[in-house]
Amino acid sequence: MKGPGIKDYMDQLTERKKQAHEQGAVYIDINSKQLHQEISPNHATMPTCCQALYKQMLEGDEILEHPKGTTGFGSHLTVRFYVQQLEGRTRMYPDKKRGRPAKSEEEKAAARKAKMKRSTQDLCALLKSWLSEHGWEYVEEKGTIEAHSEQKRWVINVQGIKRGRKQPLPVKLSEIIRQMDDESADYSIAFNDSPSYRRQWQEIPQNVKERLHMSVILADKKGNIVKI
């Protein structure tokens, strides 16, 4: 059979403080061992008992005796509750907020930038921002970005994370070769950075890359762009 929960202890503490207040007392001292024996003599719920005592403490209340050890729970915990003014006093130990603390605007911006590695759409957005910073104008259509700067034309095939098995770089290279219709233009494949793509790119002969005006653009997990 399950023993008493924290609500049982909280209700009892609230009632005892109320009674002491109505009787004109200034304070009431409550010991965890005595409270535990009163409410839960047949179950080991001392941590729950101590949690209730801490939760009931308001500003001005005192811990007369701390539990032994480092857990904060134990039969020696004794609290003095002042009961003349029970309304309007804030809790001494408010509930901790669950989850991580709120991020600053700078941290949020960095997080958004870091997330731009998870899909083709996000990688496109990251590349367009990067191109704008470097003075390029562009248009996008179905995972391909065509950028222009002065007399230069740059066609970028964006290969972000998609569902299904990842294709090796040579397969992607053959796809963009079929799109090459301008000998004066530069062509690139944009990937999320990975050792395997870097290795595969290094295996392609340099003279082939130069003939094709071909390069690879890699985006790391922090949203940084590198062209190789």
Short mmCIF file of C-alpha atoms in Angstrom, two decimals, residues 3-145:
data_model
loop_
_atom_site.label_atom_id
_atom_site.label_comp_id
_atom_site.label_asym_id
_atom_site.label_seq_id
_atom_site.Cartn_x
_atom_site.Cartn_y
_atom_site.Cartn_z
CA GLY A 3 2.14 5.79 1.85
CA PRO A 4 0.99 9.39 2.33
CA GLY A 5 2.00 11.92 -0.31
CA ILE A 6 3.25 15.46 0.00
CA LYS A 7 -0.32 16.82 -0.14
CA ASP A 8 -1.16 14.92 3.05
CA TYR A 9 1.74 16.57 4.84
CA MET A 10 0.99 20.01 3.37
CA ASP A 11 -2.65 19.84 4.41
CA GLN A 12 -1.70 18.86 7.96
CA LEU A 13 0.87 21.66 8.22
CA THR A 14 -1.61 24.22 6.90
CA GLU A 15 -4.20 23.10 9.44
CA ARG A 16 -1.77 23.20 12.37
CA LYS A 17 -0.56 26.69 11.44
CA LYS A 18 -4.15 27.87 11.10
CA GLN A 19 -5.10 26.48 14.50
CA ALA A 20 -2.07 28.11 16.15
CA HIS A 21 -2.98 31.42 14.53
CA GLU A 22 -6.57 31.22 15.78
CA GLN A 23 -5.32 30.46 19.29
CA GLY A 24 -3.22 33.62 19.29
CA ALA A 25 0.19 31.92 19.18
CA VAL A 26 3.17 33.78 17.74
CA TYR A 27 4.85 30.71 16.31
CA ILE A 28 4.71 26.94 16.24
CA ASP A 29 7.69 24.55 16.16
CA ILE A 30 7.35 21.37 14.12
CA ASN A 31 9.82 18.52 14.00
CA SER A 32 10.00 16.19 11.01
CA LYS A 33 10.27 13.02 13.11
CA GLN A 34 7.16 13.82 15.11
CA LEU A 35 5.21 14.88 12.02
CA HIS A 36 6.26 11.74 10.20
CA GLN A 37 5.18 9.49 13.09
CA GLU A 38 1.84 11.25 13.19
CA ILE A 39 1.05 10.99 9.48
CA SER A 40 3.08 8.06 8.18
CA PRO A 41 4.10 5.70 10.99
CA ASN A 42 4.10 2.64 8.73
CA HIS A 43 5.80 4.03 5.61
CA ALA A 44 9.26 5.45 4.92
CA THR A 45 8.19 8.88 3.69
CA MET A 46 10.65 11.07 5.60
CA PRO A 47 11.94 12.84 2.43
CA THR A 48 8.35 13.74 1.53
CA CYS A 49 7.76 14.99 5.06
CA CYS A 50 10.82 17.24 4.91
CA GLN A 51 9.90 18.55 1.46
CA ALA A 52 6.52 19.60 2.85
CA LEU A 53 8.17 21.44 5.72
CA TYR A 54 10.43 23.37 3.34
CA LYS A 55 7.51 24.17 1.02
CA GLN A 56 5.47 25.57 3.91
CA MET A 57 8.17 27.96 5.06
CA LEU A 58 7.46 31.65 4.51
CA GLU A 59 9.75 34.65 4.83
CA GLY A 60 10.67 35.05 8.49
CA ASP A 61 10.30 31.36 9.41
CA GLU A 62 13.39 29.67 10.84
CA ILE A 63 15.07 26.29 10.71
CA LEU A 64 15.94 25.57 14.33
CA GLU A 65 17.77 22.32 13.60
CA HIS A 66 19.02 20.99 10.28
CA PRO A 67 19.03 17.30 9.37
CA LYS A 68 22.30 15.44 9.66
CA GLY A 69 24.09 14.60 6.41
CA THR A 70 23.93 16.47 3.10
CA THR A 71 20.55 15.49 1.66
CA GLY A 72 18.53 18.05 3.61
CA PHE A 73 16.14 15.30 4.72
CA GLY A 74 16.07 13.60 8.09
CA SER A 75 14.40 13.22 11.47
CA HIS A 76 16.25 16.16 13.06
CA LEU A 77 14.71 18.85 10.85
CA THR A 78 12.85 21.31 13.07
CA VAL A 79 11.16 24.43 11.73
CA ARG A 80 9.70 27.41 13.57
CA PHE A 81 6.67 28.74 11.69
CA TYR A 82 5.51 32.25 12.62
CA VAL A 83 1.73 32.23 12.39
CA GLN A 84 0.55 35.74 13.29
CA GLN A 85 0.67 36.84 9.63
CA LEU A 86 0.03 34.00 7.24
CA GLU A 87 -1.15 36.12 4.29
CA GLY A 88 1.05 38.31 2.12
CA ARG A 89 4.35 36.61 2.94
CA THR A 90 6.30 35.03 0.11
CA ARG A 91 7.56 31.48 0.23
CA MET A 92 11.13 31.05 1.40
CA TYR A 93 11.80 28.19 -1.04
CA PRO A 94 9.72 28.71 -4.22
CA ASP A 95 9.30 25.80 -6.60
CA LYS A 96 12.10 25.43 -9.11
CA LYS A 97 11.09 25.99 -12.71
CA ARG A 98 11.31 22.87 -14.79
CA GLY A 99 13.45 22.80 -17.88
CA ARG A 100 16.37 24.98 -18.86
CA PRO A 101 16.55 28.69 -18.02
CA ALA A 102 15.36 31.10 -20.69
CA LYS A 103 17.98 32.00 -23.29
CA SER A 104 19.11 35.52 -24.09
CA GLU A 105 18.37 37.02 -27.52
CA GLU A 106 21.99 36.41 -28.52
CA GLU A 107 21.76 32.76 -27.50
CA LYS A 108 18.48 32.38 -29.38
CA ALA A 109 20.03 33.85 -32.52
CA ALA A 110 23.01 31.51 -32.24
CA ALA A 111 20.67 28.56 -31.74
CA ARG A 112 18.64 29.50 -34.82
CA LYS A 113 21.83 29.74 -36.85
CA ALA A 114 23.01 26.37 -35.59
CA LYS A 115 19.72 24.76 -36.57
CA MET A 116 20.24 25.80 -40.18
CA LYS A 117 21.98 22.51 -40.85
CA ARG A 118 19.06 20.16 -40.43
CA SER A 119 17.35 20.40 -43.79
CA THR A 120 17.79 21.57 -47.36
CA GLN A 121 15.43 24.46 -46.67
CA ASP A 122 17.46 25.64 -43.68
CA LEU A 123 20.74 25.27 -45.55
CA CYS A 124 19.31 27.35 -48.40
CA ALA A 125 18.37 30.10 -45.94
CA LEU A 126 21.86 30.04 -44.43
CA LEU A 127 23.50 30.22 -47.87
CA LYS A 128 21.30 33.11 -49.01
CA SER A 129 22.21 35.06 -45.89
CA TRP A 130 25.89 34.31 -46.50
CA LEU A 131 25.65 35.38 -50.17
CA SER A 132 23.97 38.65 -49.23
CA GLU A 133 26.73 39.41 -46.76
CA HIS A 134 29.27 38.96 -49.56
CA GLY A 135 27.48 41.16 -52.08
CA TRP A 136 25.74 38.53 -54.20
CA GLU A 137 22.21 38.77 -55.55
CA TYR A 138 20.37 35.50 -56.01
CA VAL A 139 17.25 33.62 -56.96
CA GLU A 140 16.24 30.22 -55.62
CA GLU A 141 14.30 27.45 -57.30
CA LYS A 142 13.82 23.87 -56.05
CA GLY A 143 17.01 23.53 -54.04
CA THR A 144 19.19 25.46 -56.50
CA ILE A 145 20.47 28.96 -55.88
#
